[in-house]
Short mmCIF file of N, CA, C and O in Angstrom, two decimals:
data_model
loop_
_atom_site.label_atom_id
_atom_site.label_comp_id
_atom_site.label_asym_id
_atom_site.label_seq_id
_atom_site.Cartn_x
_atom_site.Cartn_y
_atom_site.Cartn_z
N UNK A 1 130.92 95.00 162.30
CA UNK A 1 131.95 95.54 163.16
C UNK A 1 133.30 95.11 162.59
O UNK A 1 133.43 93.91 162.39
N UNK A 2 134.35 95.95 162.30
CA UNK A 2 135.53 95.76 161.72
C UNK A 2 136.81 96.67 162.33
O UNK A 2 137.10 97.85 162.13
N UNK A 3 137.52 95.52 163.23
CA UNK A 3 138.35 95.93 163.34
C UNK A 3 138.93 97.43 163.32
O UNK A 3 139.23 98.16 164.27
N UNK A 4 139.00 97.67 161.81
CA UNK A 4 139.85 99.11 161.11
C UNK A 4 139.00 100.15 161.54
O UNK A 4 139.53 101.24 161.38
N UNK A 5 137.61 100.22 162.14
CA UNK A 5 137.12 101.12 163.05
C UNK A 5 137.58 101.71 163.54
O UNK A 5 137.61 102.94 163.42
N UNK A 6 138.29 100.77 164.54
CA UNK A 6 138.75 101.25 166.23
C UNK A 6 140.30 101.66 165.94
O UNK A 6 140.89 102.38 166.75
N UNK A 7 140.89 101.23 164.85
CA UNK A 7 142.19 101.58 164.92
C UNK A 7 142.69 103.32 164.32
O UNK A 7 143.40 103.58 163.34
N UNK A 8 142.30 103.89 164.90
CA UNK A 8 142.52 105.23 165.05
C UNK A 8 143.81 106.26 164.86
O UNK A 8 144.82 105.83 165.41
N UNK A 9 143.97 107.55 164.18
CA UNK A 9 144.82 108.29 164.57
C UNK A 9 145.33 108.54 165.65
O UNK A 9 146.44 108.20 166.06
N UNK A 10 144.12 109.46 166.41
CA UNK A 10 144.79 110.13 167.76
C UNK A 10 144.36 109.34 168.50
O UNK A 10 143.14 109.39 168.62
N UNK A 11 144.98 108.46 169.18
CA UNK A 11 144.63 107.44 170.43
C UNK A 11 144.32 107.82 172.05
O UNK A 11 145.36 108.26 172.53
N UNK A 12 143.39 107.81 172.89
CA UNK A 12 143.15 107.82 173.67
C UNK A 12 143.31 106.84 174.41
O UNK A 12 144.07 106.87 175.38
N UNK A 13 142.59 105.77 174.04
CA UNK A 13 142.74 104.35 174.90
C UNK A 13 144.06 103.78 174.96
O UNK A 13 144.99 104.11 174.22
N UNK A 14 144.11 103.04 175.72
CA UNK A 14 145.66 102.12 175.83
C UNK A 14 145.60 100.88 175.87
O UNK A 14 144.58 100.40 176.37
N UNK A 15 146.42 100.17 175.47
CA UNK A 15 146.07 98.95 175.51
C UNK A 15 146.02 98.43 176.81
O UNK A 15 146.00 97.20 176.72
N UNK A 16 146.01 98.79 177.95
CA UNK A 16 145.74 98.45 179.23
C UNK A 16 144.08 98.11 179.44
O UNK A 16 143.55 97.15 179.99
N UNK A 17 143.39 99.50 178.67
CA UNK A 17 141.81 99.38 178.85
C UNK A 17 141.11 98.31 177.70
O UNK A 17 140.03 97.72 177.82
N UNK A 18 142.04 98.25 176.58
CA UNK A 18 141.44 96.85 176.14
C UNK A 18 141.82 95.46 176.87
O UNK A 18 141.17 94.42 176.82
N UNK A 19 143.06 95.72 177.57
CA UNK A 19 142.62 93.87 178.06
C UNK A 19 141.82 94.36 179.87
O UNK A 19 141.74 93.68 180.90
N UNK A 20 141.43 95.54 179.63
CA UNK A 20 140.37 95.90 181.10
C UNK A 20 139.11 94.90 180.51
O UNK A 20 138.59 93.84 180.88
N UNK A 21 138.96 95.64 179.62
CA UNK A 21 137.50 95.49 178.92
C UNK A 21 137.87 93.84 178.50
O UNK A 21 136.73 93.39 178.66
N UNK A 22 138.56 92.83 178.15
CA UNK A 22 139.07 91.57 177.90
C UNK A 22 138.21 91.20 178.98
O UNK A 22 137.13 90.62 178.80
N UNK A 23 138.88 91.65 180.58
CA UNK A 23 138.92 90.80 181.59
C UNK A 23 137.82 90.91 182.65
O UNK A 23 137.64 90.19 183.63
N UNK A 24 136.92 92.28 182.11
CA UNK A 24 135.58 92.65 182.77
C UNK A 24 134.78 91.22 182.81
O UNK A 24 134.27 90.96 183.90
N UNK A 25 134.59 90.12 181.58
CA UNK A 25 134.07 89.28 181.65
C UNK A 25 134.11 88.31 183.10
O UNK A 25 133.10 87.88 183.65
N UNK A 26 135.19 88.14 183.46
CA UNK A 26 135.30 87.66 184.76
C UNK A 26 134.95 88.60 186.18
O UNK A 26 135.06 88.18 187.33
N UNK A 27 134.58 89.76 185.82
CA UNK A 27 134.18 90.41 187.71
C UNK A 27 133.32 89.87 187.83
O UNK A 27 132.52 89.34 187.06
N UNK A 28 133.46 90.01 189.56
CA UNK A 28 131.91 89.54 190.35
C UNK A 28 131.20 90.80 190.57
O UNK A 28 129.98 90.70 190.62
N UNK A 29 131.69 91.93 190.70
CA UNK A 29 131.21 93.26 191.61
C UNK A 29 130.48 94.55 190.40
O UNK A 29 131.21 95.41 189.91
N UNK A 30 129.13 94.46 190.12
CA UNK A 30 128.74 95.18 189.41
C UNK A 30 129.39 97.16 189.68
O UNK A 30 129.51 98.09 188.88
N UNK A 31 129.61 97.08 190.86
CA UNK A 31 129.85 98.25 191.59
C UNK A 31 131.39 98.91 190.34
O UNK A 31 131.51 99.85 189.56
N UNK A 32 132.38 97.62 190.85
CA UNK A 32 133.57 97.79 190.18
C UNK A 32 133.53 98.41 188.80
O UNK A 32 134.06 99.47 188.46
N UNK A 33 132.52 97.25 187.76
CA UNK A 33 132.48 97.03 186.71
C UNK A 33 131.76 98.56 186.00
O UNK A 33 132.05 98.85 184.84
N UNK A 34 130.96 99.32 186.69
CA UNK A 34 130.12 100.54 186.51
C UNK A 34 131.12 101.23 186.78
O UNK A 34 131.45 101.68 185.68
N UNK A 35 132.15 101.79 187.85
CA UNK A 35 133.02 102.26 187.50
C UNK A 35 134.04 102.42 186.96
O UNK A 35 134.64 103.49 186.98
N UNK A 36 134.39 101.49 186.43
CA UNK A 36 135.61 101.02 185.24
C UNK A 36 134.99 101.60 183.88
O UNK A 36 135.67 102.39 183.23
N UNK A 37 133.74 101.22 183.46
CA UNK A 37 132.71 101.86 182.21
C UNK A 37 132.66 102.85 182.28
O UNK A 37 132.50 103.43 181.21
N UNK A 38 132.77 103.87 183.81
CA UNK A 38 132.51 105.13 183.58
C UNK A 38 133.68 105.67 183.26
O UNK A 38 133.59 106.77 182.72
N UNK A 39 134.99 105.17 183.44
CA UNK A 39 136.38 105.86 183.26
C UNK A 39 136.77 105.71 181.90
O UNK A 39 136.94 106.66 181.14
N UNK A 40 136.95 104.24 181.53
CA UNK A 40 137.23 104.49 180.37
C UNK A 40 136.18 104.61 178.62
O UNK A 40 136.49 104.27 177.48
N UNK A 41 134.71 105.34 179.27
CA UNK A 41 133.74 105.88 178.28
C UNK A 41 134.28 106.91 178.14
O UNK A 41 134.23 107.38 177.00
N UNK A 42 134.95 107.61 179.10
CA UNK A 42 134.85 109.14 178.92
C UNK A 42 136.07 109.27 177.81
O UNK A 42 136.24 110.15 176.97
N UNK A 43 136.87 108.08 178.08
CA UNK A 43 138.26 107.64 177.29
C UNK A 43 137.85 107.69 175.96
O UNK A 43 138.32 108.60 175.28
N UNK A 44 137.05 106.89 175.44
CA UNK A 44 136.05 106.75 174.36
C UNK A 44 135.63 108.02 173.22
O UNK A 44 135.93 108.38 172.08
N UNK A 45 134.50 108.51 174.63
CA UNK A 45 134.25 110.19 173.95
C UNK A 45 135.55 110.63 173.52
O UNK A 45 135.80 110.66 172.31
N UNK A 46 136.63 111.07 174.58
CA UNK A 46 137.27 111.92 173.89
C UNK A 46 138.15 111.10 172.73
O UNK A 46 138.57 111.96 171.96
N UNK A 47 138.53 109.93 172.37
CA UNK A 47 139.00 109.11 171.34
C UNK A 47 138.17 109.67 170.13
O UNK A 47 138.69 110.36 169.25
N UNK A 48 136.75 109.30 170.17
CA UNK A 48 135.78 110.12 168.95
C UNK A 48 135.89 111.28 168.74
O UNK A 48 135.77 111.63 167.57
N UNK A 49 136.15 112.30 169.77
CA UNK A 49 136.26 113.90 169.10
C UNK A 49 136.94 114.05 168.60
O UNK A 49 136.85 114.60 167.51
N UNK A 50 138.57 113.43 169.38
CA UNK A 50 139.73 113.78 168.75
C UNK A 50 139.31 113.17 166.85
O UNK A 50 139.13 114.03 165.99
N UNK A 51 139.20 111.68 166.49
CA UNK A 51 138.69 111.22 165.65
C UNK A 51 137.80 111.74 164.74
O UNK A 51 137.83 111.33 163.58
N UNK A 52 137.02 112.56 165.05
CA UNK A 52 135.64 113.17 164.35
C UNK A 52 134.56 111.66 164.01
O UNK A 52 134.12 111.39 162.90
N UNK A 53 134.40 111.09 164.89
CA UNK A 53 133.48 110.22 165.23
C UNK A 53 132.39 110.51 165.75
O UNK A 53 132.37 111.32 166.68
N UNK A 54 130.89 109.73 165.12
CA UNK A 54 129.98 110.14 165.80
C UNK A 54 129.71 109.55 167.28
O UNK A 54 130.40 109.00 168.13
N UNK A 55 128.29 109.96 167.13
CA UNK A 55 127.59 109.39 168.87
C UNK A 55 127.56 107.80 168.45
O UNK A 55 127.35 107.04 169.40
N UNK A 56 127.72 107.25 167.30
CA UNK A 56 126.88 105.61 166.86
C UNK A 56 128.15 105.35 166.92
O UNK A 56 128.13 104.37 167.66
N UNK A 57 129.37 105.56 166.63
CA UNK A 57 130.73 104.79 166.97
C UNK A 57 131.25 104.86 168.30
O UNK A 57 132.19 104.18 168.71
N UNK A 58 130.64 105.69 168.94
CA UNK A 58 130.92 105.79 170.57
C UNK A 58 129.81 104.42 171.35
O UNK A 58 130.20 103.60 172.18
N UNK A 59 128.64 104.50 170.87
CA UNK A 59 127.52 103.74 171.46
C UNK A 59 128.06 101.66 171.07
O UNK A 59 127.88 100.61 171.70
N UNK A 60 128.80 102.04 169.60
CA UNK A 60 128.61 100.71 169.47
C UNK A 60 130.47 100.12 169.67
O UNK A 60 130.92 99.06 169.24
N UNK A 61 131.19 101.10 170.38
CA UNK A 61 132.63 100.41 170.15
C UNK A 61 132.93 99.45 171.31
O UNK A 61 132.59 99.66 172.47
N UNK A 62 133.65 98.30 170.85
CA UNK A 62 133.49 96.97 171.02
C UNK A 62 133.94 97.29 172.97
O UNK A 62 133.65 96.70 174.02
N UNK A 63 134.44 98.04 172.76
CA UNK A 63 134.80 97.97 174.85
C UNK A 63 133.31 98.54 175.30
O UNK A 63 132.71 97.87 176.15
N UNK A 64 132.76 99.58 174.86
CA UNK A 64 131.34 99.72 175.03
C UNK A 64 130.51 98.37 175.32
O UNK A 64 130.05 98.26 176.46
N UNK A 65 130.31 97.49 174.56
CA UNK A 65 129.40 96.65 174.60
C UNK A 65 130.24 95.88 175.08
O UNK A 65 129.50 94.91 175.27
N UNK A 66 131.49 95.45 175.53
CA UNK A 66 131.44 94.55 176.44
C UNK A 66 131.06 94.29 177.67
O UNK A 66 130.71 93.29 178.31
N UNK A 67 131.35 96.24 177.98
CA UNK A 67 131.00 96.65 179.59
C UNK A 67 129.57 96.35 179.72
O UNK A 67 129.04 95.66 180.58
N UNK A 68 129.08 96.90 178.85
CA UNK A 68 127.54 96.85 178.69
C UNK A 68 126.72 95.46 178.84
O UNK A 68 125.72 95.28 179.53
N UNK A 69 127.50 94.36 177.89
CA UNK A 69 127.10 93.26 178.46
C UNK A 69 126.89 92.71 179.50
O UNK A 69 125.88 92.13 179.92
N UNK A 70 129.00 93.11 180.43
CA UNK A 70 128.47 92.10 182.09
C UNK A 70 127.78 93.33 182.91
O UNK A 70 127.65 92.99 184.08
N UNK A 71 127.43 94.28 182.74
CA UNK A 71 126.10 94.72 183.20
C UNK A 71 124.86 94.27 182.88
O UNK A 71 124.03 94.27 183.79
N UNK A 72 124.54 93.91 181.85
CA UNK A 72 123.33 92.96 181.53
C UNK A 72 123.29 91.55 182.13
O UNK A 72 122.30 90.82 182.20
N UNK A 73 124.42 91.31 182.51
CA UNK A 73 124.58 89.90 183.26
C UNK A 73 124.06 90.41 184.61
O UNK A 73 123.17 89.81 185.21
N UNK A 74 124.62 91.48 185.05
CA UNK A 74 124.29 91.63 186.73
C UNK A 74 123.07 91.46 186.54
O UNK A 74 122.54 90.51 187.12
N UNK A 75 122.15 92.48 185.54
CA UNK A 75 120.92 92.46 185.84
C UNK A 75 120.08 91.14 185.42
O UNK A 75 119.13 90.60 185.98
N UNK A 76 120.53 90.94 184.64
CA UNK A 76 119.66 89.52 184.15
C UNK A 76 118.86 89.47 182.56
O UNK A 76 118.08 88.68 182.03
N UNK A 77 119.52 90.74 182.14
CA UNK A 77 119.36 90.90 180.82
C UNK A 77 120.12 89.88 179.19
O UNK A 77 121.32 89.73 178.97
N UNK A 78 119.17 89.47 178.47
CA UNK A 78 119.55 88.51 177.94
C UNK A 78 120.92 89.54 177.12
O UNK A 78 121.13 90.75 177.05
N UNK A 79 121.69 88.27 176.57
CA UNK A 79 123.10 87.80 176.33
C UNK A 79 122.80 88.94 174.66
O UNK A 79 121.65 89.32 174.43
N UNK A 80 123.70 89.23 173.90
CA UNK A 80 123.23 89.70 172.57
C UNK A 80 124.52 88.82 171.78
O UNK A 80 125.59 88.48 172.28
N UNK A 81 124.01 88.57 170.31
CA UNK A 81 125.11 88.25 170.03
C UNK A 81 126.47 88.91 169.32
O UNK A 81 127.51 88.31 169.05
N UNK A 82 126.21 90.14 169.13
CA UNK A 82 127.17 91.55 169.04
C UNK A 82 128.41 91.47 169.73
O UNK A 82 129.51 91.94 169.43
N UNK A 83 127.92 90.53 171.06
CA UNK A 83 129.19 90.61 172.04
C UNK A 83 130.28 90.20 171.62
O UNK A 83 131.36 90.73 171.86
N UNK A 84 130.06 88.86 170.70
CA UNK A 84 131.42 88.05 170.16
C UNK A 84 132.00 88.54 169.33
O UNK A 84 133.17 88.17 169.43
N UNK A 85 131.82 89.37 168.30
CA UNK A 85 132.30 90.18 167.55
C UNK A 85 133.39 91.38 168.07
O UNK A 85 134.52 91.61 167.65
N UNK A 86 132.29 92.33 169.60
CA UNK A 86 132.99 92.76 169.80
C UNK A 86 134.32 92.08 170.89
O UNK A 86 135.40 92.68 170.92
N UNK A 87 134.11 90.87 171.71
CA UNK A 87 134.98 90.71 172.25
C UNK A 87 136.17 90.39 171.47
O UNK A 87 137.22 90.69 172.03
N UNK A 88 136.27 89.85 170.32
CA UNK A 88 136.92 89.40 169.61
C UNK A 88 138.13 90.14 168.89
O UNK A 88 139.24 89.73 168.56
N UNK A 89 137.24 91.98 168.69
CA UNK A 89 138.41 92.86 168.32
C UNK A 89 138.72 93.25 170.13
O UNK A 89 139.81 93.78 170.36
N UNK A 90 138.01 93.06 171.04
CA UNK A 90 138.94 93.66 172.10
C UNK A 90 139.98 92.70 172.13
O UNK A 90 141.00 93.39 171.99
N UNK A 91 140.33 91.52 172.22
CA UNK A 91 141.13 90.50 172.34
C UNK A 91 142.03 91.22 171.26
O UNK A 91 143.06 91.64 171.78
N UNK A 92 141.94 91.54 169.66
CA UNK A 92 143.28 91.32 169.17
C UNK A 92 143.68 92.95 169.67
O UNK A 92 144.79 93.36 169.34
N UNK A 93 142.70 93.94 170.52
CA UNK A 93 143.41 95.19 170.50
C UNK A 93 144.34 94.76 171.65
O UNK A 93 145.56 94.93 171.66
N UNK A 94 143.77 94.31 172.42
CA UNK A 94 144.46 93.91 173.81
C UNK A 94 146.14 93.24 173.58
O UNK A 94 146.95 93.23 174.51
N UNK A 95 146.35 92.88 172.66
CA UNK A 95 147.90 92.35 172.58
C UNK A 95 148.27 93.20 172.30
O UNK A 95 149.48 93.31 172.09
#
C-alpha cells in the first residue's frame, strides 16, 4: 500500500472524510459507523471512475479498511494487520 495510490487527479474525497475515517477508530455506535462507510464508499466509487480505477483499489483503499476494521471490532472479528498501513496513509491524508 503506497501512499501515491490514493493521491489522485479528480478528487472526490475531502480531507474532512480522511480524518472521518482517522477518528472512526474511537466510535462506540456500530449503527453510526455503517453509516458513515456507506456515505463516504459511494465517495470512493465515484473517486475510482472519475480515476479509471478498478473494483481492487476501491476494495482495498486505506479509508475502506479502516471502516471495515471497527466493524470487525463490533463484531468480534480478528484485528488484520493491513490496518496500520492503511491507517497510517489516512493520518498523513488527513492533514
Amino acid at each position: 500500500m503506497n501512499i501515491s495510490e490514493y493521491t489522485v487527479e479528480h478528487k472526490v474525497l475531502t480531507a474532512q472524510d480522511w480524518k472521518d475515517a482517522r477518528d472512526v477508530s474511537g466510535a462506540s455506535n456500530m449503527s453510526g459507523v455503517m453509516m458513515s462507510f456507506k456515505d463516504v464508499f459511494m465517495k470512493i466509487h465515484q473517486e475510482a471512475n472519475l480515476n479509471n480505477k478498478d473494483y481492487a483499489w476501491r476494495d482495498h483503499h486505506p479509508i475502506a479498511i479502516i471502516y471495515a476494521e471497527k466493524i470487525s471490532q463490533f463484531t468480534g472479528y480478528p484485528q488484520t494487520m493491513q490496518w496500520c498501513e492503511a491507517f497510517a496513509i489516512v493520518e498523513k491524508m488527513a492533514a
